[in-house]
Coordinates of C-alpha atoms (C1' of nucleotides) in Angstrom, one line a residue:
Chain A
X1 CA -17.2 -5.3 23.5
X2 CA -18.5 -7.5 20.6
X3 CA -22.2 -7.0 21.0
X4 CA -24.1 -8.9 18.3
X5 CA -26.6 -6.8 16.5
X6 CA -27.8 -9.2 13.9
X7 CA -27.2 -12.9 14.2
X8 CA -28.1 -15.6 11.7
X9 CA -26.9 -19.1 11.2
X10 CA -26.3 -20.2 7.7
X11 CA -26.5 -23.9 7.1
X12 CA -24.6 -25.5 4.1
X13 CA -27.5 -27.1 2.3
X14 CA -26.0 -26.9 -1.1
X15 CA -22.8 -28.6 -2.0
X16 CA -22.9 -26.7 -5.3
X17 CA -21.4 -23.3 -5.2
X18 CA -24.1 -21.2 -3.7
X19 CA -24.1 -18.2 -6.0
X20 CA -25.2 -15.9 -3.3
X21 CA -23.1 -17.0 -0.3
X22 CA -21.4 -14.0 1.1
X23 CA -18.2 -16.1 1.0
X24 CA -18.3 -15.9 -2.8
X25 CA -16.4 -12.6 -2.3
X26 CA -13.5 -14.6 -0.9
X27 CA -13.6 -17.1 -3.8
X28 CA -13.5 -14.4 -6.3
X29 CA -10.5 -12.7 -4.7
X30 CA -8.6 -16.0 -4.3
X31 CA -9.3 -17.0 -7.9
X32 CA -7.1 -14.1 -8.9
X33 CA -4.0 -15.9 -7.7
X34 CA -5.0 -19.5 -7.1
X35 CA -6.8 -21.9 -9.4
X36 CA -9.7 -23.2 -7.3
X37 CA -11.7 -26.2 -8.4
X38 CA -15.5 -26.1 -8.0
X39 CA -15.0 -28.5 -5.0
X40 CA -12.7 -26.0 -3.4
X41 CA -15.3 -23.2 -4.0
X42 CA -18.1 -25.4 -2.6
X43 CA -16.1 -26.3 0.5
X44 CA -15.3 -22.7 1.2
X45 CA -18.8 -21.5 0.6
X46 CA -20.2 -24.3 2.7
X47 CA -18.5 -23.1 5.8
X48 CA -20.8 -22.3 8.6
X49 CA -20.7 -18.7 9.7
X50 CA -22.4 -16.1 11.8
X51 CA -23.3 -12.7 10.5
X52 CA -22.3 -9.9 12.8
X53 CA -22.5 -6.1 12.6
X54 CA -19.8 -4.0 14.3
X55 CA -20.1 -0.4 15.5
X56 CA -17.6 2.2 14.6
X57 CA -14.3 1.5 16.5
X58 CA -15.7 -1.7 18.0
X59 CA -13.1 -4.4 18.6
X60 CA -13.2 -7.4 16.3
X61 CA -10.1 -8.9 17.9
X62 CA -8.4 -7.7 21.0
X63 CA -4.7 -7.9 21.7
X64 CA -4.1 -10.9 24.0
X65 CA -7.2 -12.7 22.8
X66 CA -7.1 -16.5 22.3
X67 CA -8.2 -16.9 18.7
X68 CA -11.4 -19.0 18.5
X69 CA -12.9 -17.5 15.4
X70 CA -12.0 -15.5 12.3
X71 CA -13.8 -12.9 10.4
X72 CA -14.4 -12.1 6.7
X73 CA -15.4 -8.5 6.1
X74 CA -18.5 -8.3 4.0
X75 CA -19.3 -4.6 4.1
X76 CA -17.3 -1.6 5.5
X77 CA -13.7 -1.4 6.6
X78 CA -11.5 -2.6 9.4
X79 CA -8.1 -1.7 10.6
X80 CA -5.4 -3.3 12.7
X81 CA -3.5 -1.4 15.3
X82 CA -0.9 -1.6 18.0
X83 CA -0.7 0.7 21.0
X84 CA 2.7 1.7 22.3
X85 CA 3.6 2.0 26.0
X86 CA 2.9 5.7 26.0
X87 CA -0.5 5.3 24.4
X88 CA 0.7 6.1 20.8
X89 CA -1.3 4.3 18.2
X90 CA 0.0 2.9 15.0
X91 CA -2.4 1.6 12.5
X92 CA -0.9 -1.4 10.7
X93 CA -3.3 -2.0 7.9
X94 CA -6.7 -1.4 6.5
X95 CA -9.0 -4.2 5.4
X96 CA -11.7 -4.1 2.8
X97 CA -14.6 -6.4 2.0
X98 CA -13.7 -9.8 0.9
X99 CA -10.6 -10.0 3.1
X100 CA -10.0 -12.3 6.0
X101 CA -9.3 -10.1 8.9
X102 CA -7.5 -12.4 11.1
X103 CA -5.8 -15.3 9.6
X104 CA -2.5 -14.5 11.3
X105 CA -3.9 -14.3 14.8
X106 CA -6.0 -17.4 14.0
X107 CA -3.0 -19.4 13.0
X108 CA -0.7 -18.1 15.7
X109 CA -3.3 -18.6 18.5
X110 CA -2.8 -15.5 20.6
X111 CA -3.5 -12.1 19.1
X112 CA -0.5 -9.8 19.3
X113 CA -2.5 -6.8 18.1
X114 CA -6.1 -5.6 17.9
X115 CA -8.5 -5.3 15.0
X116 CA -11.2 -2.7 15.0
X117 CA -14.0 -1.7 12.7
X118 CA -13.7 1.6 10.9
X119 CA -17.2 2.7 10.5
X120 CA -19.9 0.2 10.9
X121 CA -19.1 -3.0 9.1
X122 CA -20.6 -6.4 8.6
X123 CA -18.6 -9.6 8.8
X124 CA -18.9 -13.3 8.5
X125 CA -17.5 -15.0 11.6
X126 CA -16.1 -18.5 11.0
X127 CA -14.8 -20.8 13.7
X128 CA -11.1 -21.3 13.9
X129 CA -11.4 -25.1 13.9
X130 CA -13.6 -25.2 10.8
X131 CA -11.1 -23.0 9.0
X132 CA -8.2 -25.1 10.0
X133 CA -10.1 -28.2 9.0
X134 CA -10.8 -27.1 5.4
X135 CA -7.2 -25.9 5.2
X136 CA -6.0 -29.4 6.1
X137 CA -8.4 -31.0 3.7
X138 CA -8.1 -28.7 0.6
X139 CA -4.6 -28.0 -0.5
X140 CA -5.6 -25.1 -2.8
X141 CA -7.6 -23.4 -0.1
X142 CA -4.7 -23.8 2.2
X143 CA -2.4 -22.3 -0.3
X144 CA -4.7 -19.4 -0.9
X145 CA -4.8 -18.7 2.9
X146 CA -1.1 -18.8 3.1
X147 CA -0.7 -16.5 0.2
X148 CA -3.2 -14.2 1.9
X149 CA -1.0 -13.9 4.9
X150 CA 2.1 -13.5 2.8
X151 CA 0.5 -10.7 0.8
X152 CA -0.3 -8.9 4.1
X153 CA 3.3 -9.3 5.2
X154 CA 4.3 -7.7 1.9
X155 CA 2.1 -4.8 2.6
X156 CA 3.6 -4.4 6.0
X157 CA 7.0 -4.2 4.4
X158 CA 5.9 -1.5 2.0
X159 CA 4.4 0.4 4.9
X160 CA 7.6 0.1 6.8
X161 CA 9.4 1.8 3.9
X162 CA 6.6 4.4 3.7
X163 CA 6.7 5.3 7.4
X164 CA 10.4 5.0 7.8
X165 CA 11.8 6.7 4.8
X166 CA 9.3 8.9 3.0
X167 CA 8.1 12.4 3.9
X168 CA 4.6 13.3 4.8
X169 CA 3.4 14.2 1.3
X170 CA 4.7 11.0 -0.1
X171 CA 3.3 8.8 2.7
X172 CA -0.2 10.1 2.4
X173 CA -0.2 9.9 -1.4
X174 CA 1.2 6.3 -1.2
X175 CA -1.5 5.2 1.2
X176 CA -4.3 6.7 -0.9
X177 CA -2.8 5.0 -4.0
X178 CA -2.8 1.7 -2.3
X179 CA -6.3 1.9 -1.0
X180 CA -7.7 3.0 -4.4
X181 CA -5.7 0.3 -6.1
X182 CA -6.8 -2.5 -3.8
X183 CA -10.4 -1.5 -4.1
X184 CA -10.5 -1.2 -7.9
X185 CA -12.6 -4.3 -8.5
X186 CA -14.7 -3.6 -5.5
X187 CA -15.7 -0.1 -6.7
X188 CA -15.6 -0.7 -10.4
X189 CA -13.3 2.2 -10.6
X190 CA -9.8 3.0 -9.5
X191 CA -10.1 6.7 -9.5
X192 CA -13.4 7.0 -7.7
X193 CA -15.2 8.7 -6.3
X194 CA -15.8 5.9 -3.8
X195 CA -16.5 5.7 -0.2
X196 CA -13.5 5.9 2.2
X197 CA -14.8 6.9 5.6
X198 CA -11.4 7.3 7.3
X199 CA -10.8 10.2 9.7
X200 CA -7.7 12.3 9.3
X201 CA -6.6 11.0 12.6
X202 CA -6.8 7.4 11.3
X203 CA -4.8 8.4 8.2
X204 CA -2.3 10.0 10.5
X205 CA -2.0 6.9 12.7
X206 CA -1.5 4.8 9.6
X207 CA 1.3 7.0 8.3
X208 CA 3.1 7.8 11.5
X209 CA 2.1 11.5 11.4
X210 CA 0.0 13.8 13.5
X211 CA -3.6 14.6 12.6
X212 CA -2.7 18.3 12.2
X213 CA 0.1 17.7 9.8
X214 CA -2.0 15.1 7.9
X215 CA -4.6 17.8 7.5
X216 CA -2.1 20.3 6.0
X217 CA -0.7 17.6 3.7
X218 CA -4.1 16.6 2.4
X219 CA -4.9 20.2 1.8
X220 CA -1.8 20.5 -0.3
X221 CA -2.7 17.5 -2.3
X222 CA -6.2 18.9 -2.9
X223 CA -4.9 22.3 -3.8
X224 CA -2.7 20.7 -6.5
X225 CA -5.7 19.0 -8.0
X226 CA -4.5 15.5 -7.2
X227 CA -7.3 14.3 -5.0
X228 CA -10.7 15.2 -3.7
X229 CA -11.4 13.9 -0.2
X230 CA -14.3 15.0 1.9
X231 CA -17.2 13.5 3.8
X232 CA -16.0 10.0 3.6
X233 CA -15.5 10.0 -0.1
X234 CA -12.3 9.9 -2.1
X235 CA -11.7 10.7 -5.8
X236 CA -8.3 10.6 -7.4
X237 CA -8.2 13.4 -10.0
X238 CA -4.8 12.7 -11.4
X239 CA -3.7 9.1 -10.9
X240 CA -0.4 9.4 -12.7
X241 CA 0.8 12.4 -10.7
X242 CA -0.5 10.9 -7.4
X243 CA 1.3 7.7 -8.2
X244 CA 4.5 9.7 -8.9
X245 CA 4.1 11.8 -5.7
X246 CA 3.4 8.7 -3.7
X247 CA 6.3 6.7 -5.1
X248 CA 3.7 4.0 -5.7
X249 CA 4.6 0.8 -7.5
X250 CA 2.1 -1.9 -7.2
X251 CA 4.6 -4.8 -7.4
X252 CA 4.3 -5.4 -3.7
X253 CA 0.6 -6.1 -4.0
X254 CA 1.4 -9.1 -6.2
X255 CA -1.5 -8.7 -8.6
X256 CA 0.4 -10.4 -11.3
X257 CA 0.3 -13.8 -9.7
Chain B
X1 CA 26.2 -11.2 -7.9
X2 CA 26.0 -14.6 -6.1
X3 CA 29.5 -15.8 -6.6
X4 CA 29.9 -19.2 -4.9
X5 CA 33.0 -19.5 -2.8
X6 CA 32.5 -22.9 -1.4
X7 CA 30.2 -25.4 -2.9
X8 CA 29.5 -28.9 -1.7
X9 CA 26.7 -31.3 -2.3
X10 CA 25.3 -33.1 0.6
X11 CA 23.5 -36.3 -0.2
X12 CA 20.9 -37.7 2.1
X13 CA 22.4 -41.1 2.9
X14 CA 20.9 -41.4 6.3
X15 CA 17.2 -41.5 6.9
X16 CA 17.9 -41.2 10.6
X17 CA 18.2 -37.7 11.9
X18 CA 21.8 -36.8 11.0
X19 CA 23.0 -35.3 14.3
X20 CA 25.3 -33.1 12.5
X21 CA 23.3 -31.8 9.6
X22 CA 23.4 -28.1 9.5
X23 CA 19.6 -28.2 9.2
X24 CA 19.5 -29.4 12.7
X25 CA 19.4 -25.7 13.6
X26 CA 16.0 -25.4 11.9
X27 CA 14.7 -28.5 13.6
X28 CA 15.7 -27.1 17.0
X29 CA 14.1 -23.8 16.4
X30 CA 10.9 -25.2 15.0
X31 CA 10.6 -27.7 17.9
X32 CA 10.0 -24.7 20.2
X33 CA 6.6 -24.1 18.6
X34 CA 5.7 -27.3 16.7
X35 CA 5.8 -30.9 17.8
X36 CA 7.9 -32.6 15.2
X37 CA 8.1 -36.3 14.9
X38 CA 11.4 -38.0 14.1
X39 CA 10.1 -38.6 10.6
X40 CA 9.6 -34.9 10.2
X41 CA 13.0 -34.2 11.4
X42 CA 14.5 -36.8 9.2
X43 CA 12.7 -35.5 6.2
X44 CA 13.9 -32.0 6.8
X45 CA 17.5 -32.9 7.5
X46 CA 17.5 -35.1 4.4
X47 CA 16.9 -32.2 2.2
X48 CA 19.6 -31.7 -0.4
X49 CA 21.3 -28.4 -0.1
X50 CA 24.3 -26.5 -1.3
X51 CA 26.6 -24.7 1.1
X52 CA 27.4 -21.2 0.1
X53 CA 29.3 -18.3 1.6
X54 CA 28.3 -14.7 1.0
X55 CA 30.5 -11.6 1.1
X56 CA 29.4 -8.6 3.1
X57 CA 26.5 -6.9 1.4
X58 CA 26.3 -9.5 -1.2
X59 CA 22.8 -10.2 -2.5
X60 CA 21.1 -13.4 -1.4
X61 CA 17.9 -12.4 -3.2
X62 CA 17.3 -9.5 -5.4
X63 CA 14.0 -7.6 -5.9
X64 CA 12.3 -8.9 -9.0
X65 CA 14.0 -12.3 -8.9
X66 CA 11.9 -15.4 -9.7
X67 CA 12.3 -17.6 -6.6
X68 CA 14.0 -20.9 -7.5
X69 CA 15.7 -21.5 -4.2
X70 CA 15.6 -20.7 -0.6
X71 CA 18.3 -20.2 2.0
X72 CA 18.8 -21.1 5.7
X73 CA 21.4 -19.0 7.4
X74 CA 24.0 -21.1 9.2
X75 CA 26.5 -18.5 10.3
X76 CA 26.4 -14.7 10.2
X77 CA 23.5 -12.3 9.7
X78 CA 21.3 -11.2 6.8
X79 CA 18.9 -8.4 6.3
X80 CA 16.0 -7.6 4.1
X81 CA 15.6 -4.2 2.5
X82 CA 13.6 -2.1 0.2
X83 CA 14.8 0.9 -1.7
X84 CA 12.5 3.9 -2.3
X85 CA 12.2 5.8 -5.5
X86 CA 14.7 8.4 -4.3
X87 CA 17.2 5.8 -3.2
X88 CA 16.2 5.8 0.4
X89 CA 16.9 2.5 2.0
X90 CA 14.7 0.9 4.7
X91 CA 15.9 -2.3 6.3
X92 CA 12.9 -4.5 7.0
X93 CA 14.3 -7.2 9.2
X94 CA 17.5 -8.9 10.4
X95 CA 18.0 -12.6 10.2
X96 CA 20.0 -14.8 12.4
X97 CA 21.4 -18.4 12.1
X98 CA 18.8 -21.1 11.9
X99 CA 16.3 -18.9 10.2
X100 CA 14.9 -19.3 6.7
X101 CA 15.7 -16.2 4.8
X102 CA 13.2 -16.3 2.1
X103 CA 10.1 -18.4 2.7
X104 CA 7.9 -15.5 1.7
X105 CA 9.5 -14.8 -1.6
X106 CA 9.8 -18.5 -2.2
X107 CA 6.1 -19.0 -1.7
X108 CA 5.0 -15.8 -3.6
X109 CA 7.2 -16.6 -6.6
X110 CA 8.5 -13.1 -7.3
X111 CA 10.7 -11.3 -4.8
X112 CA 9.3 -7.9 -3.9
X113 CA 12.4 -6.9 -1.9
X114 CA 16.0 -7.9 -1.6
X115 CA 17.9 -9.9 1.0
X116 CA 21.6 -9.2 1.6
X117 CA 24.3 -10.6 3.9
X118 CA 25.4 -8.4 6.8
X119 CA 29.0 -9.4 7.1
X120 CA 30.1 -12.7 5.6
X121 CA 27.6 -15.4 6.2
X122 CA 27.2 -19.0 5.3
X123 CA 23.9 -20.5 4.2
X124 CA 22.3 -23.7 3.1
X125 CA 20.6 -23.2 -0.3
X126 CA 17.6 -25.4 -0.8
X127 CA 15.6 -25.7 -4.0
X128 CA 12.2 -24.3 -4.0
X129 CA 10.6 -27.4 -5.4
X130 CA 12.1 -29.6 -2.8
X131 CA 10.9 -27.3 -0.1
X132 CA 7.4 -27.2 -1.5
X133 CA 7.4 -30.9 -1.8
X134 CA 8.2 -31.6 1.9
X135 CA 5.7 -28.9 2.8
X136 CA 3.0 -30.8 0.9
X137 CA 4.0 -34.1 2.3
X138 CA 4.7 -33.3 6.0
X139 CA 1.8 -31.3 7.6
X140 CA 3.9 -30.4 10.6
X141 CA 6.8 -29.1 8.6
X142 CA 4.3 -27.1 6.6
X143 CA 2.8 -25.7 9.7
X144 CA 6.2 -24.7 11.0
X145 CA 7.0 -22.9 7.8
X146 CA 3.7 -21.1 7.9
X147 CA 4.2 -20.1 11.4
X148 CA 7.7 -18.9 10.5
X149 CA 6.2 -16.5 7.9
X150 CA 3.6 -15.4 10.4
X151 CA 6.2 -14.7 13.1
X152 CA 8.0 -12.5 10.6
X153 CA 4.9 -10.6 9.8
X154 CA 4.4 -10.1 13.5
X155 CA 7.9 -8.6 13.7
X156 CA 7.1 -6.3 10.8
X157 CA 4.1 -5.0 12.7
X158 CA 6.1 -4.3 15.7
X159 CA 8.7 -2.5 13.6
X160 CA 5.9 -0.4 12.1
X161 CA 5.0 0.8 15.5
X162 CA 8.6 1.3 16.3
X163 CA 9.4 3.4 13.2
X164 CA 6.0 5.1 13.1
X165 CA 5.4 6.1 16.6
X166 CA 8.5 6.0 18.8
X167 CA 11.3 8.5 19.2
X168 CA 14.9 7.8 18.2
X169 CA 16.0 6.7 21.7
X170 CA 13.1 4.2 22.0
X171 CA 13.5 2.9 18.5
X172 CA 17.2 2.0 19.0
X173 CA 16.7 0.5 22.4
X174 CA 13.8 -1.6 21.1
X175 CA 15.8 -2.9 18.2
X176 CA 18.7 -3.9 20.4
X177 CA 16.3 -5.6 22.8
X178 CA 14.7 -7.6 20.0
X179 CA 18.0 -8.7 18.6
X180 CA 19.4 -9.7 22.0
X181 CA 16.2 -11.5 22.8
X182 CA 16.0 -13.5 19.6
X183 CA 19.6 -14.5 19.9
X184 CA 19.4 -15.7 23.5
X185 CA 19.6 -19.4 22.7
X186 CA 22.1 -18.9 20.0
X187 CA 24.5 -17.0 22.2
X188 CA 23.8 -18.8 25.5
X189 CA 23.2 -15.4 27.0
X190 CA 20.7 -12.6 26.6
X191 CA 22.8 -9.8 27.8
X192 CA 26.0 -10.6 26.0
X193 CA 28.5 -9.6 25.1
X194 CA 27.9 -11.2 21.7
X195 CA 28.8 -10.5 18.2
X196 CA 26.5 -8.0 16.4
X197 CA 28.5 -6.7 13.4
X198 CA 26.0 -4.0 12.3
X199 CA 27.1 -0.6 11.2
X200 CA 25.4 2.4 12.6
X201 CA 24.2 3.1 9.1
X202 CA 22.4 -0.3 9.1
X203 CA 20.9 0.4 12.5
X204 CA 19.8 3.8 11.1
X205 CA 18.1 2.2 8.1
X206 CA 16.4 -0.3 10.2
X207 CA 14.9 2.4 12.5
X208 CA 14.1 5.1 10.0
X209 CA 16.8 7.4 11.3
X210 CA 20.0 8.9 9.9
X211 CA 23.3 7.5 10.7
X212 CA 24.3 10.7 12.4
X213 CA 21.4 10.7 14.7
X214 CA 21.7 7.0 15.4
X215 CA 25.3 7.7 16.5
X216 CA 24.2 10.4 19.0
X217 CA 21.5 8.2 20.3
X218 CA 23.8 5.2 20.8
X219 CA 26.2 7.5 22.6
X220 CA 23.5 8.5 25.0
X221 CA 22.5 4.9 25.7
X222 CA 26.2 4.1 26.4
X223 CA 26.6 7.2 28.6
X224 CA 23.7 6.1 30.7
X225 CA 25.3 2.7 31.2
X226 CA 22.6 0.8 29.3
X227 CA 24.6 -0.8 26.6
X228 CA 28.1 -1.4 25.4
X229 CA 28.4 -1.5 21.6
X230 CA 31.6 -1.3 19.7
X231 CA 33.6 -3.2 17.2
X232 CA 30.8 -5.5 16.3
X233 CA 30.0 -6.6 19.8
X234 CA 27.0 -5.7 21.9
X235 CA 26.6 -6.1 25.6
X236 CA 23.4 -5.1 27.5
X237 CA 24.5 -3.7 30.8
X238 CA 21.0 -3.1 32.3
X239 CA 18.3 -5.2 30.6
X240 CA 15.5 -4.0 32.7
X241 CA 16.2 -0.3 32.0
X242 CA 16.9 -0.9 28.3
X243 CA 13.6 -2.8 28.1
X244 CA 11.9 0.1 29.7
X245 CA 13.5 2.7 27.5
X246 CA 12.8 0.6 24.4
X247 CA 9.1 -0.1 25.3
X248 CA 10.0 -3.7 24.6
X249 CA 7.4 -6.4 25.3
X250 CA 8.3 -9.8 23.8
X251 CA 4.7 -10.9 23.3
X252 CA 5.0 -10.2 19.5
X253 CA 7.8 -12.8 19.2
X254 CA 5.4 -15.5 20.3
X255 CA 7.9 -17.4 22.3
X256 CA 5.1 -18.8 24.5
X257 CA 3.8 -21.0 21.7
Chain C
dC1 C1' 51.5 1.8 7.9
dG2 C1' 48.8 3.5 4.3
dT3 C1' 44.2 3.5 2.7
dT4 C1' 39.4 3.3 3.1
dA5 C1' 35.3 2.7 5.8
dA6 C1' 33.1 3.8 10.0
dT7 C1' 32.4 6.7 13.8
dT8 C1' 32.2 11.1 15.9
dT9 C1' 31.5 16.2 16.3
dG10 C1' 29.4 20.9 15.3
dA11 C1' 26.3 24.2 13.7
dG12 C1' 22.3 25.6 11.2
dA13 C1' 18.1 24.6 8.8
dC14 C1' 13.7 22.4 8.4
dC15 C1' 10.0 19.2 8.6
dA16 C1' 6.8 17.9 11.6
dT17 C1' 5.0 18.4 16.4
dT18 C1' 2.6 20.6 20.1
dC19 C1' -0.8 23.4 22.0
dA20 C1' -4.7 26.0 21.6
dA21 C1' -8.3 28.2 19.4
dT22 C1' -11.7 28.4 15.7
dT23 C1' -14.6 26.7 12.1
dT24 C1' -17.1 23.2 9.8
dC25 C1' -19.7 19.1 9.7
dG26 C1' -23.0 15.3 10.8
dG27 C1' -26.4 13.9 13.6
dT28 C1' -30.0 14.6 17.2
dG29 C1' -33.9 16.4 19.5
dG30 C1' -37.3 20.1 20.0
Chain D
dC1 C1' -36.8 22.8 9.8
dC2 C1' -33.9 24.9 13.0
dA3 C1' -31.1 24.9 17.3
dC4 C1' -27.9 22.4 19.4
dC5 C1' -24.2 19.3 20.3
dG6 C1' -19.9 16.7 19.9
dA7 C1' -16.7 15.2 16.6
dA8 C1' -13.8 16.2 12.9
dA9 C1' -11.4 19.5 10.3
dT10 C1' -8.9 23.7 10.0
dT11 C1' -5.8 27.5 11.3
dG12 C1' -1.9 29.9 13.6
dA13 C1' 2.3 30.3 16.1
dA14 C1' 6.0 28.6 18.6
dT15 C1' 8.8 24.7 19.7
dG16 C1' 11.8 20.9 18.9
dG17 C1' 13.5 16.5 17.3
dT18 C1' 15.8 15.0 13.6
dC19 C1' 18.2 16.1 9.3
dT20 C1' 21.7 18.1 6.4
dC21 C1' 26.2 19.2 5.3
dA22 C1' 30.9 19.2 6.3
dA23 C1' 34.9 18.2 8.6
dA24 C1' 37.7 15.6 12.0
dT25 C1' 38.8 11.6 14.3
dT26 C1' 39.1 6.7 14.9
dA27 C1' 38.9 2.0 13.6
dA28 C1' 39.5 -1.8 10.3
dC29 C1' 42.3 -4.3 7.2
dG30 C1' 45.7 -5.9 3.8

DNA sequence: CGTTAATTTGAGACCATTCAATTTCGGTGG
DNA sequence: CCACCGAAATTGAATGGTCTCAAATTAACG
């Protein structure tokens, strides 16, 4: 229900890259695969935005919404989901700080799925028109946005393989590998321990399993000394074996770009 | 193995919209969700391309390829697939005439999955640089391309729900609904009969099932008078019930744009 | 009309689900 | 600081949807 807990307006006083703009996170991430000039950076960081805190499971976007704004996660996690006709939930992706949560819905106009917050997160809300405007004006920012949506699509494809063709053990291991890998820079470590406040039910809905079977599968992975996962914290004890078990190959994350 | 059976060069003599350029198909499709000026149309149709025929199961793009060119399907079908570590195949999407087969790989640079031809298809091969050039130059064409990739991502999401959370019967019904729906304009009919030369193994790999179980499921759908599917031809005998069974809601195809 | 691919059928095994009950955990108020 | 609460995690047992394996039948094609 989108209640706003904190709400500030940030004005773009500086045309120089504001070293402490929250949008710096986006600049850093994009710099990995796009060369951005200092003008690009300045334009991005100069975007007006609203800070907003979301409660656990609060909707950030709701299926059917007309997109008017777009969020960048600053703290915490978010997830996309679709609900089937019988109420079955499938989680489509997880999002970590520094990622745009809704470029696709923003560009398509009508949300075909929902986005919710995992466990209390903070986001910068940007107006759709402002975003489209800098996309029109700055080719490199536009390219970065496009690539962002393409990378997401690539992750969807890998998840399709994961859910469609791998067994429970492999699915869970793969998901954990992906999350750890994507958060490497964020956490300063790939193997953890780091915060991952997902419930087993959420892991289940992301892998197309039941919570019960996810529980048993996690126990097996723990018993074998591959991972340590409890009270919202994950550590990968044996990356190589987990990667093997999870059939994980990071090519699809396109980090080489 | 990309052997070229027919090979012609088409030169862009006319700046006017060439009424019989094969790329007209793309223009028509894009016109559904982007307003294109006659200049846009002319620029697109003036693209140089090579006609190429592909054999059944021949690779159009191979995982790991560096993208140098991009194909538009003119006749026949194509599919994307990923292969898991144990050789399991997951089909990620099907592509019909008038669709770009590889915008994502083209834009990302390195193919993270393969594209193959279903059963003898013909495609217009366009160079990557030419495509990027008109994308830079014509904002509306660029927008259309972006939307194309976003629509594909939307389909991936729906498939994720399909494969992750629905039972065999629903999965198959949903897939058939989607294909019929997407080909409506192409076939002049939604309910068919129309050509759909997919093997049951391909349907299985697209829905995360085995060929055997796909067979039994198809038989059930036939027995109930919902569909007629044989020798590469599909007819939908009761759209409303099939849609119901398949939990199909076309919102995700964004035809309302 | 022969050869190969695709579809169909049967029976048994198994991975994951379902349902229900129990335990643990995190947070809250007394 | 402890008692309490609801949510999350865990356990057990039975069920079932889908898979596996193998063989038979049919269709496609030169």
